[in-house]
Coordinates of C-alpha atoms in Angstrom, one line a residue:
M2 CA -24.1 -2.9 55.4
P3 CA -25.5 -4.5 52.5
R4 CA -26.4 -1.8 49.4
T5 CA -28.7 -1.8 47.1
Q6 CA -28.8 -0.5 43.2
E7 CA -31.7 -0.6 40.5
L8 CA -30.9 -1.6 36.8
T9 CA -32.2 -1.7 33.8
A10 CA -32.2 -4.7 32.2
R11 CA -33.8 -6.7 29.3
S12 CA -33.9 -10.4 28.2
G13 CA -29.9 -11.9 27.5
D14 CA -28.3 -9.3 29.3
R15 CA -25.4 -10.7 30.6
F16 CA -23.2 -10.0 33.8
E17 CA -19.6 -10.7 34.4
L18 CA -17.3 -10.6 37.5
W19 CA -14.0 -11.3 39.3
A20 CA -14.7 -11.5 43.3
K21 CA -12.8 -12.6 46.3
A22 CA -13.7 -12.6 49.8
R23 CA -12.8 -9.6 51.7
H24 CA -13.6 -11.1 55.3
E25 CA -15.2 -14.3 55.8
T26 CA -18.7 -14.4 54.6
P27 CA -20.8 -14.7 58.0
P28 CA -23.7 -17.4 58.2
G29 CA -27.1 -15.9 56.4
S30 CA -25.7 -13.2 54.8
A31 CA -25.0 -12.8 50.6
P32 CA -21.7 -10.9 49.3
L33 CA -23.8 -10.1 46.2
S34 CA -27.4 -11.2 44.8
F35 CA -29.5 -10.2 42.0
R36 CA -33.3 -9.7 42.7
I37 CA -36.4 -9.7 40.7
G38 CA -38.8 -8.1 42.9
D39 CA -38.8 -9.8 45.5
R40 CA -37.6 -13.2 43.8
T41 CA -33.4 -13.9 44.1
V42 CA -32.6 -15.1 41.1
Y43 CA -28.3 -15.1 41.5
Q44 CA -26.7 -15.1 44.8
I45 CA -22.5 -15.7 45.9
A46 CA -23.4 -17.2 48.8
H47 CA -19.9 -17.5 49.7
L48 CA -16.4 -16.4 48.1
P49 CA -12.8 -17.9 48.1
P50 CA -9.5 -16.1 49.3
Y51 CA -9.1 -15.9 45.7
Y52 CA -10.2 -14.4 43.0
E53 CA -13.5 -16.2 41.1
A54 CA -15.1 -15.9 38.0
F55 CA -18.8 -15.2 38.3
S56 CA -21.6 -14.8 35.8
Y57 CA -25.4 -14.3 35.7
T58 CA -27.4 -14.1 32.4
H59 CA -31.1 -12.5 32.7
H60 CA -33.6 -13.6 31.3
S61 CA -36.5 -11.3 31.5
D62 CA -37.0 -7.8 31.0
Q63 CA -37.6 -6.6 34.3
A64 CA -35.4 -4.9 36.6
L65 CA -32.5 -5.9 38.5
T66 CA -31.9 -5.2 42.0
I67 CA -28.8 -5.7 42.9
T68 CA -27.4 -5.7 46.2
W69 CA -23.9 -6.1 47.5
D70 CA -21.7 -5.5 51.1
D71 CA -18.6 -4.0 50.5
T72 CA -17.0 -5.4 53.8
L73 CA -17.5 -8.7 52.5
I74 CA -16.6 -8.9 48.2
E75 CA -13.9 -7.3 46.9
V76 CA -14.1 -6.9 42.9
S77 CA -11.5 -6.6 40.2
L78 CA -13.8 -6.3 37.4
F79 CA -17.3 -6.5 36.1
Y80 CA -19.5 -5.6 33.4
R81 CA -22.1 -6.1 31.6
Y82 CA -23.5 -6.7 28.0
N83 CA -25.8 -8.0 25.9
P84 CA -24.6 -10.4 23.1
Q85 CA -27.5 -8.9 20.5
T86 CA -26.0 -5.0 21.2
V87 CA -22.2 -5.9 21.7
A88 CA -20.8 -5.4 18.6
D89 CA -21.8 -2.0 18.5
I90 CA -21.4 -0.6 21.7
G91 CA -19.3 -3.2 23.8
V92 CA -19.5 -3.7 27.4
T93 CA -20.3 -1.5 30.0
F94 CA -17.8 -1.5 32.8
L95 CA -19.4 -1.4 36.8
E96 CA -17.5 -0.1 39.4
F97 CA -18.7 0.1 43.1
G98 CA -17.9 3.0 44.6
P99 CA -18.5 5.3 48.1
G100 CA -21.9 7.2 45.6
G101 CA -22.7 3.3 44.6
L102 CA -22.5 1.1 41.4
A103 CA -20.9 3.6 38.5
A104 CA -21.3 2.6 35.0
W105 CA -19.0 3.1 32.1
P106 CA -20.6 2.7 28.9
A107 CA -18.1 3.2 25.6
D108 CA -19.4 6.5 25.4
R109 CA -18.7 7.1 29.0
L110 CA -15.0 5.9 28.8
S111 CA -13.4 8.8 27.8
T112 CA -13.9 10.1 30.7
W113 CA -12.3 7.1 32.5
Y114 CA -9.7 7.2 30.6
E115 CA -9.0 11.1 31.1
Q116 CA -8.9 10.4 35.2
E117 CA -5.2 8.9 34.5
A118 CA -3.1 11.7 33.6
G119 CA -0.2 9.1 32.1
R120 CA -2.6 7.0 30.0
P121 CA -1.9 6.9 26.5
Q122 CA -4.9 8.4 24.3
L123 CA -3.9 7.4 20.3
R124 CA -3.2 3.5 21.7
F125 CA -5.0 0.8 23.3
S126 CA -4.5 0.0 26.7
P127 CA -7.2 -1.7 28.5
F128 CA -10.5 -0.5 31.3
K129 CA -8.1 -1.9 34.6
G130 CA -5.5 -5.4 34.8
W131 CA -2.8 -6.0 33.3
M132 CA -2.2 -7.1 28.9
N133 CA 0.4 -8.2 27.4
D134 CA 1.0 -9.6 24.2
P135 CA -1.5 -9.2 21.2
N136 CA -2.9 -12.3 19.9
G137 CA -5.1 -13.6 17.3
L138 CA -5.5 -10.0 14.8
C139 CA -7.6 -10.6 12.5
K140 CA -10.2 -8.7 10.4
A141 CA -14.2 -10.1 9.9
G142 CA -16.1 -8.1 7.7
D143 CA -15.3 -4.6 8.1
T144 CA -14.3 -5.5 11.3
Y145 CA -10.7 -5.8 13.0
H146 CA -10.3 -7.9 16.5
L147 CA -7.7 -7.6 19.0
F148 CA -7.1 -10.3 21.3
Y149 CA -4.3 -9.9 24.0
Q150 CA -3.1 -11.4 27.0
Y151 CA -4.5 -10.2 30.2
H152 CA -4.9 -10.8 33.7
P153 CA -8.2 -8.8 35.1
N154 CA -7.3 -9.3 38.6
G155 CA -4.1 -7.1 39.1
V156 CA -2.1 -4.5 37.8
D157 CA 1.2 -7.2 37.5
W158 CA 1.3 -10.7 35.8
G159 CA -0.4 -13.3 36.7
P160 CA -2.5 -16.1 35.1
M161 CA -3.3 -15.4 31.2
H162 CA -6.7 -15.0 29.9
W163 CA -7.8 -13.3 26.9
G164 CA -8.9 -9.8 26.8
H165 CA -10.3 -8.8 23.3
A166 CA -11.7 -5.2 21.8
A167 CA -13.0 -4.5 18.3
S168 CA -12.3 -1.6 16.1
K169 CA -13.3 0.0 12.6
D170 CA -10.4 1.9 11.7
L171 CA -7.3 0.3 14.9
Y172 CA -7.5 3.4 17.0
R173 CA -11.3 3.8 18.3
W174 CA -11.6 0.7 20.0
I175 CA -14.6 -1.1 22.0
H176 CA -14.0 -3.5 24.5
Y177 CA -15.6 -7.0 24.4
P178 CA -16.1 -9.1 27.1
V179 CA -12.8 -11.4 27.9
F180 CA -12.6 -14.1 25.5
Q181 CA -10.9 -17.0 27.3
Y182 CA -9.5 -17.9 30.6
P183 CA -7.0 -20.0 31.8
E184 CA -7.7 -24.1 31.6
A185 CA -8.0 -24.2 35.5
N186 CA -8.3 -21.6 38.0
L187 CA -4.6 -21.1 38.7
A188 CA -5.1 -18.8 42.1
A189 CA -6.7 -21.6 43.8
L190 CA -3.8 -23.8 42.5
G191 CA -1.3 -21.4 43.7
A192 CA 0.6 -21.7 40.2
T193 CA 0.9 -19.5 37.3
G194 CA 0.1 -19.9 33.4
G195 CA -2.7 -19.4 31.2
A196 CA -4.2 -19.1 27.9
F197 CA -0.6 -17.5 25.9
S198 CA -0.3 -16.1 23.2
G199 CA -1.5 -17.4 19.6
N200 CA -3.0 -16.3 16.3
A201 CA -6.4 -16.1 14.0
F202 CA -6.3 -18.3 10.9
F203 CA -9.2 -18.7 8.4
D204 CA -9.1 -22.2 7.2
R205 CA -9.9 -22.8 3.2
D206 CA -13.8 -21.9 4.0
G207 CA -13.4 -18.7 5.2
A208 CA -14.1 -20.4 9.1
L209 CA -12.0 -18.9 12.1
S210 CA -10.1 -20.3 14.6
F211 CA -7.6 -20.1 17.2
Y212 CA -3.9 -21.6 17.8
Y213 CA -2.4 -20.1 21.1
T214 CA -0.4 -22.0 23.7
E215 CA -1.6 -23.4 27.0
R216 CA 0.6 -23.1 29.5
L217 CA -0.4 -25.8 32.0
P218 CA -0.3 -24.9 35.7
A219 CA 3.1 -24.3 36.8
Y220 CA 5.5 -23.4 39.7
D221 CA 8.4 -22.1 38.9
L222 CA 8.2 -19.2 36.0
F223 CA 11.4 -20.1 34.6
K224 CA 11.9 -24.2 34.0
D225 CA 9.7 -27.3 34.1
Y226 CA 6.8 -25.8 33.0
K227 CA 4.8 -27.6 30.5
E228 CA 3.4 -25.8 27.2
V229 CA 0.7 -27.1 25.1
Q230 CA -0.8 -25.9 21.9
K231 CA -4.6 -26.1 20.9
R232 CA -7.0 -24.6 18.9
M233 CA -10.3 -23.1 20.0
R234 CA -13.1 -22.0 17.9
P235 CA -15.4 -19.3 18.4
D236 CA -18.9 -18.9 18.4
K237 CA -20.2 -16.7 15.8
G238 CA -20.2 -13.2 17.4
L239 CA -16.6 -14.0 18.7
L240 CA -17.3 -13.9 21.9
R241 CA -16.9 -16.9 23.5
P242 CA -14.8 -20.1 22.3
V243 CA -17.2 -23.4 21.6
A244 CA -14.8 -25.7 20.9
N245 CA -11.0 -25.7 22.3
A246 CA -8.9 -28.9 21.7
L247 CA -5.6 -29.8 22.4
V248 CA -3.8 -30.5 19.2
L249 CA -0.2 -30.7 20.2
A250 CA 1.4 -31.6 23.5
D251 CA 5.1 -32.2 22.9
G252 CA 8.1 -31.3 21.0
P253 CA 11.2 -32.8 19.0
E254 CA 14.1 -34.2 20.4
G255 CA 16.5 -31.5 21.9
T256 CA 13.8 -29.3 22.9
T257 CA 12.7 -28.7 26.4
H258 CA 10.0 -27.0 27.9
D259 CA 10.0 -24.0 26.0
I260 CA 7.6 -24.6 23.0
R261 CA 4.9 -21.6 22.5
D262 CA 3.6 -18.6 20.6
P263 CA 2.3 -20.7 17.1
K264 CA 1.3 -18.7 14.0
V265 CA -0.6 -21.2 11.7
W266 CA -1.3 -20.6 7.5
Y267 CA -2.4 -22.6 4.9
D268 CA 0.3 -23.5 2.3
G269 CA -1.9 -23.9 -0.8
D270 CA 1.1 -24.9 -2.8
A271 CA 1.8 -27.6 -0.8
G272 CA -1.9 -28.7 0.3
L273 CA -0.9 -28.4 4.0
Y274 CA -1.6 -26.6 7.3
R275 CA 1.8 -25.2 8.3
M276 CA 2.6 -24.0 12.2
V277 CA 5.9 -21.9 13.4
L278 CA 6.6 -22.9 16.9
G279 CA 8.9 -20.3 18.9
S280 CA 11.5 -23.1 21.2
S281 CA 14.8 -23.7 21.5
V282 CA 17.1 -26.8 20.4
D283 CA 19.9 -27.7 22.2
G284 CA 19.9 -24.3 24.1
D285 CA 19.9 -22.3 21.0
P286 CA 16.5 -20.3 20.3
A287 CA 15.4 -21.8 17.3
L288 CA 11.8 -21.7 15.0
L289 CA 10.0 -25.1 14.5
L290 CA 7.8 -26.1 11.8
Y291 CA 4.9 -28.0 11.4
N292 CA 2.5 -29.9 9.0
S293 CA -0.8 -30.9 8.8
A294 CA -3.3 -32.3 7.1
D295 CA -6.7 -31.0 8.5
G296 CA -5.0 -28.4 11.4
D297 CA -5.6 -30.5 13.9
N298 CA -2.9 -33.1 13.6
W299 CA 0.4 -32.1 13.7
D300 CA 3.9 -33.4 13.0
F301 CA 7.6 -31.9 12.8
A302 CA 8.7 -31.0 9.7
S303 CA 12.2 -29.4 10.7
I304 CA 13.9 -26.7 12.6
L305 CA 12.7 -23.2 10.2
Y306 CA 15.3 -21.0 11.5
R307 CA 18.6 -21.6 14.6
A308 CA 19.6 -18.5 16.2
P309 CA 24.2 -17.4 15.8
P310 CA 25.8 -19.1 18.7
H311 CA 26.1 -15.5 20.1
F312 CA 22.0 -15.4 21.2
R313 CA 23.0 -18.6 23.4
D314 CA 26.0 -17.3 24.6
G315 CA 24.3 -13.8 25.7
G316 CA 21.8 -15.2 28.1
A317 CA 18.8 -16.3 25.2
R318 CA 17.0 -19.3 26.4
S319 CA 14.2 -19.3 23.7
A320 CA 12.6 -17.7 20.6
E321 CA 9.0 -16.5 21.1
C322 CA 6.1 -14.7 19.4
P323 CA 7.5 -15.9 16.3
D324 CA 6.0 -14.4 12.7
F325 CA 6.0 -15.6 9.5
F326 CA 4.5 -13.4 6.6
V327 CA 5.0 -13.4 2.6
I328 CA 4.9 -9.3 1.3
D329 CA 5.1 -9.3 -2.7
G330 CA 6.1 -13.1 -2.7
H331 CA 9.4 -12.9 0.1
W332 CA 9.2 -14.0 3.3
V333 CA 9.7 -12.6 6.2
L334 CA 10.1 -14.3 9.6
V335 CA 10.0 -12.7 12.9
A336 CA 11.2 -13.3 17.1
G337 CA 12.2 -12.3 20.6
F338 CA 15.0 -14.0 21.8
V339 CA 14.2 -14.2 25.3
G340 CA 16.5 -13.6 28.1
Y341 CA 19.1 -11.9 25.0
T342 CA 21.2 -9.0 26.5
E343 CA 23.4 -7.3 24.1
A344 CA 26.6 -6.7 25.4
E345 CA 27.3 -3.5 23.9
T346 CA 24.2 -1.6 25.4
G347 CA 22.9 -3.9 27.9
R348 CA 19.2 -3.8 26.2
H349 CA 17.4 -6.8 25.5
N350 CA 13.7 -7.8 24.4
L351 CA 14.9 -7.2 21.2
L352 CA 13.1 -7.8 17.8
Y353 CA 14.8 -9.6 14.9
A354 CA 13.4 -10.1 11.3
V355 CA 15.1 -12.1 8.6
T356 CA 13.9 -12.2 4.8
G357 CA 14.1 -15.1 2.5
S358 CA 12.3 -17.5 0.5
F359 CA 10.4 -20.5 1.2
E360 CA 9.8 -23.2 -0.6
N361 CA 9.2 -26.8 -0.3
G362 CA 9.1 -26.2 3.8
V363 CA 12.6 -24.8 3.1
F364 CA 13.1 -20.8 4.5
T365 CA 16.6 -20.2 2.8
P366 CA 17.3 -16.3 4.3
Y367 CA 18.7 -14.2 1.8
S368 CA 21.2 -13.1 4.1
D369 CA 23.2 -14.2 8.0
Q370 CA 22.7 -10.3 9.1
L371 CA 19.6 -10.3 11.4
Q372 CA 17.5 -7.0 10.9
E373 CA 16.8 -5.0 14.2
L374 CA 13.2 -3.9 14.1
D375 CA 13.1 -1.5 16.9
F376 CA 16.1 -0.2 18.8
G377 CA 13.7 1.0 21.5
T378 CA 13.4 -2.2 23.6
D379 CA 10.0 -0.9 24.5
Y380 CA 8.6 -2.4 21.4
Y381 CA 8.2 -6.5 22.2
A382 CA 6.2 -9.5 21.0
M383 CA 4.7 -7.8 17.7
Q384 CA 2.0 -9.7 15.9
S385 CA 1.3 -9.0 12.0
F386 CA -2.0 -10.1 10.1
W387 CA -3.2 -9.3 6.6
D388 CA -6.2 -7.6 6.7
G389 CA -7.2 -8.2 2.7
E390 CA -5.0 -5.6 2.0
R391 CA -2.6 -4.6 3.7
Q392 CA 0.4 -6.2 6.2
L393 CA -0.2 -4.9 9.6
A394 CA 1.0 -5.0 13.2
F395 CA 0.8 -4.8 16.6
A396 CA 3.1 -4.9 19.8
W397 CA 3.0 -5.0 23.5
L398 CA 4.8 -1.6 24.9
F399 CA 6.5 -2.4 28.1
N400 CA 10.2 -1.9 29.7
W401 CA 11.1 -4.6 32.2
E402 CA 13.6 -2.4 33.3
I403 CA 11.3 0.5 34.5
R404 CA 8.7 -0.7 36.3
K405 CA 5.0 1.6 36.4
P406 CA 4.7 3.5 39.6
A407 CA 2.4 2.1 42.1
G408 CA -1.6 3.4 41.8
S409 CA -2.8 2.8 38.7
A410 CA -5.8 1.0 37.5
Y411 CA -3.9 -0.9 34.8
S412 CA -0.5 -1.7 33.2
G413 CA 0.1 -2.3 29.3
E414 CA -0.3 -0.7 26.0
L415 CA -0.1 -1.6 22.9
S416 CA 1.9 0.4 20.0
L417 CA 0.6 2.2 17.0
P418 CA -0.6 -0.1 14.5
R419 CA 2.5 -0.6 11.8
L420 CA 2.1 -1.0 7.9
L421 CA 4.8 -3.1 7.3
T422 CA 6.4 -3.6 3.4
L423 CA 9.9 -4.3 1.9
D424 CA 12.4 -1.7 0.3
Q425 CA 14.5 -3.1 -2.5
H426 CA 16.9 -4.9 -0.2
Y427 CA 14.1 -6.7 0.8
R428 CA 14.7 -5.1 4.2
L429 CA 11.5 -4.8 6.6
L430 CA 9.8 -1.2 7.5
T431 CA 7.3 -0.4 9.7
N432 CA 5.6 2.9 9.2
P433 CA 2.5 4.4 11.0
E434 CA -0.5 3.0 9.5
P435 CA -2.1 6.2 7.5
G436 CA -5.1 6.2 9.6
I437 CA -3.5 7.8 12.4
A438 CA -3.7 11.0 10.5
T439 CA -7.2 11.2 11.3
L440 CA -6.8 11.8 15.0
R441 CA -5.1 15.2 14.1
T442 CA -6.8 18.7 15.0
R443 CA -4.6 21.4 14.2
K444 CA -1.2 21.9 12.9
L445 CA 1.0 23.9 15.3
E446 CA 3.6 27.2 14.1
P447 CA 6.9 27.3 16.6
A448 CA 7.7 30.4 18.6
N449 CA 11.2 31.5 19.3
G450 CA 12.0 27.4 17.8
R451 CA 9.8 25.9 19.5
Y452 CA 6.6 24.3 19.6
T453 CA 4.3 25.3 22.4
L454 CA 1.9 22.0 23.3
A455 CA -0.8 22.7 26.0
D456 CA -3.2 20.1 28.1
G457 CA -0.8 16.8 27.6
R458 CA -2.2 16.2 24.1
A459 CA -0.3 13.7 21.9
V460 CA 1.6 15.1 19.4
E461 CA 3.5 14.6 16.3
M462 CA 6.7 16.3 15.1
R463 CA 7.6 15.3 11.1
I464 CA 10.5 16.7 9.1
S465 CA 11.8 15.7 5.6
G466 CA 15.3 16.2 4.5
K467 CA 18.7 14.8 5.1
L468 CA 18.7 15.3 9.0
N469 CA 22.5 14.4 9.8
G470 CA 23.5 16.1 13.1
L471 CA 19.8 16.3 14.1
T472 CA 18.9 16.8 17.7
I473 CA 14.8 16.5 19.0
T474 CA 14.5 17.7 22.3
G475 CA 10.7 17.2 24.2
T476 CA 10.2 18.7 27.9
S477 CA 7.8 17.9 30.1
A478 CA 6.2 20.7 32.5
S479 CA 8.2 19.7 35.5
G480 CA 11.7 19.6 33.1
E481 CA 11.9 15.9 32.5
T482 CA 12.9 15.2 29.1
V483 CA 12.9 13.1 26.0
T484 CA 15.8 13.5 23.6
L485 CA 16.5 11.8 20.3
T486 CA 19.8 12.5 18.9
H487 CA 22.3 11.6 15.6
S488 CA 25.7 12.0 16.1
G489 CA 28.3 10.8 14.2
E490 CA 27.6 6.9 13.7
S491 CA 24.6 6.0 15.7
L492 CA 20.8 7.4 16.5
A493 CA 20.1 7.0 20.5
L494 CA 16.7 7.5 22.3
E495 CA 17.2 8.9 25.4
L496 CA 14.6 9.6 28.5
S497 CA 15.0 11.7 32.4
E498 CA 15.0 8.3 34.3
D499 CA 17.9 6.6 31.7
D500 CA 21.3 5.5 34.5
G501 CA 23.6 4.6 31.9
R502 CA 23.4 1.1 32.3
I503 CA 21.4 0.4 29.5
T504 CA 21.9 2.8 26.1
Y505 CA 19.4 2.9 23.5
R506 CA 21.0 3.6 20.1
T507 CA 21.1 2.1 16.6
P508 CA 23.7 2.7 14.0
C509 CA 23.0 5.2 12.0
R510 CA 25.6 6.8 9.1
E511 CA 22.7 8.8 7.3
L512 CA 19.3 10.1 9.0
A513 CA 16.6 11.1 7.0
D514 CA 13.0 11.7 7.2
T515 CA 12.2 11.7 10.8
R516 CA 8.6 11.0 12.6
L517 CA 8.0 11.2 16.4
F518 CA 5.0 10.5 18.3
F519 CA 5.1 11.6 21.9
D520 CA 2.0 10.5 24.1
R521 CA 1.9 10.7 27.8
G522 CA 4.7 9.0 28.3
V523 CA 5.3 6.7 25.0
I524 CA 7.7 7.5 22.3
E525 CA 7.8 5.8 18.7
L526 CA 10.2 7.1 16.0
F527 CA 10.3 6.0 12.8
A528 CA 12.8 7.3 10.3
N529 CA 14.6 6.5 7.0
G530 CA 11.1 5.6 5.7
G531 CA 10.1 3.2 8.5
L532 CA 13.9 1.4 8.2
L533 CA 14.6 2.9 11.6
C534 CA 12.0 2.7 15.0
G535 CA 12.7 3.2 18.5
T536 CA 10.1 2.8 21.5
R537 CA 10.3 4.0 24.7
R538 CA 8.0 4.0 27.3
S539 CA 8.6 6.3 30.2
Y540 CA 6.5 6.9 33.4
R541 CA 8.1 10.1 34.2
V542 CA 7.7 12.1 31.0
I543 CA 4.0 11.7 30.5
D544 CA 3.5 15.0 29.6
C545 CA 5.2 17.4 26.4
A546 CA 4.9 20.9 27.5
S547 CA 7.3 22.1 24.7
L548 CA 9.2 20.6 21.6
W549 CA 12.2 22.3 19.5
T550 CA 14.4 20.3 16.9
S551 CA 18.0 21.5 15.1
A552 CA 16.7 20.5 12.5
E553 CA 18.4 23.1 9.4
D554 CA 16.2 25.3 7.7
S555 CA 16.4 23.0 4.4
A556 CA 14.3 21.0 6.1
S557 CA 10.5 20.7 6.1
V558 CA 9.4 20.4 9.9
E559 CA 5.7 19.8 10.6
V560 CA 4.0 19.2 14.0
W561 CA 0.5 18.0 14.3
E562 CA -1.7 18.1 17.7
Y563 CA -3.9 15.3 18.4
K564 CA -7.4 14.3 19.9
S565 CA -8.0 11.3 22.0
A566 CA -9.0 8.5 19.8
Y567 CA -11.4 8.0 23.0
A568 CA -12.4 11.1 23.3

């Protein structure tokens, strides 16, 4: 039976939803409609068997009556917002349920986020649906903007959109409308693809645009697809692209279909726009350099970096998610080599960095040795940006070996924001952005050597001093464990679900200052000043009831409890 509910509304309110047919629509009926009084102002008369995006903009201050039929319509995502207020309060999510249409504005989202015991409290995650790579990271005025690859119609990877959120402090986020859609409704085509990764770029005049990869409709996830590069310019409120143009369609000789994830900047010394793309050349993962005089017309310049042969031999088919930035006059190149598996440990989805000089369009590494950025493998697709004072980064947290159990409203989180610096040997250091401390609630004291935690709160253990032989163990209420162990020549991070096929460890002769964050199944470790990092995502160890360490008495130990960023 159709149901109705009245909503207050003001002129300019916009409603956006993704819906498909649950059953065929009978003649003369409508799965969903909006009315003002007795007048229908918008209705969906027929739904396809696949998800389609719909939108309605209200041009009145009169109340709306929404009518829907649960037997006919299935909605994956539904929200409303007003462009005049969205920067302050974000969108209000709407959910059809047994009690009617429930509203979830920003000031109620903490309740929504607490409904799922395994949802992290300190890290960004979508309201519903699938998310992966962070994209378009930037600071506009006093506001940080996060864009991310997003599939609103399920909790598995699918046709890629760009989701959008904003924050004043990198922790407390408000949700914006979905920003970017695939070029075509890929579900209707039975295809995959969509709006893949890219970066934000402020031109010489301070105007913001985004460069990104569009994967055109594809029928094979691993070969024969087409990836092109586009430039889109946003509207004033950063709510929608107002222009979206193809700027690069083909790669140079030796490349195939993997050409993706542009990183663009302006080189003032050369008077050129420059772009780095992830690809492969004759089978070797590689980073390609392009030049442009205007940011719209691009010419291939050179192979900026080519991975050593053992990556190709280990299964790597392409470089992806490249980042290229300067810190204190030194250039840092970051990339992942998709498909590569490390023979000794079985790890894959690793990120690597190398530092060097960049002169006249040529990158010269200071060392032939690549630096492993995170030994846990669940920290991937890192993107960094300059916020006017600091180089900051986020990454996607996910491990393809351990799939999320069914029943969740969402899949995918971001890491804590990380501050990027260099040490005296020009190695990249990644540490938690200092603002995380604003979410601390109280310092815990041990009882019989153990710290007892309650209510599934996030926690940080910080240990200072020389820590060779250190062990940190966290135990859930059900007895599941997470263990950090330093022994001999390595540092390892283990979870209860590890079955021995993959070993999560990194070389480490001397262990010093260590910070470990546990947040409902997400573990982020920072050691030796941020030179060693390890990130894991568990779906079994989702609470931490107790925490203890073997650190010697000479070490300084602090344990802090954290409140939710959504509270």
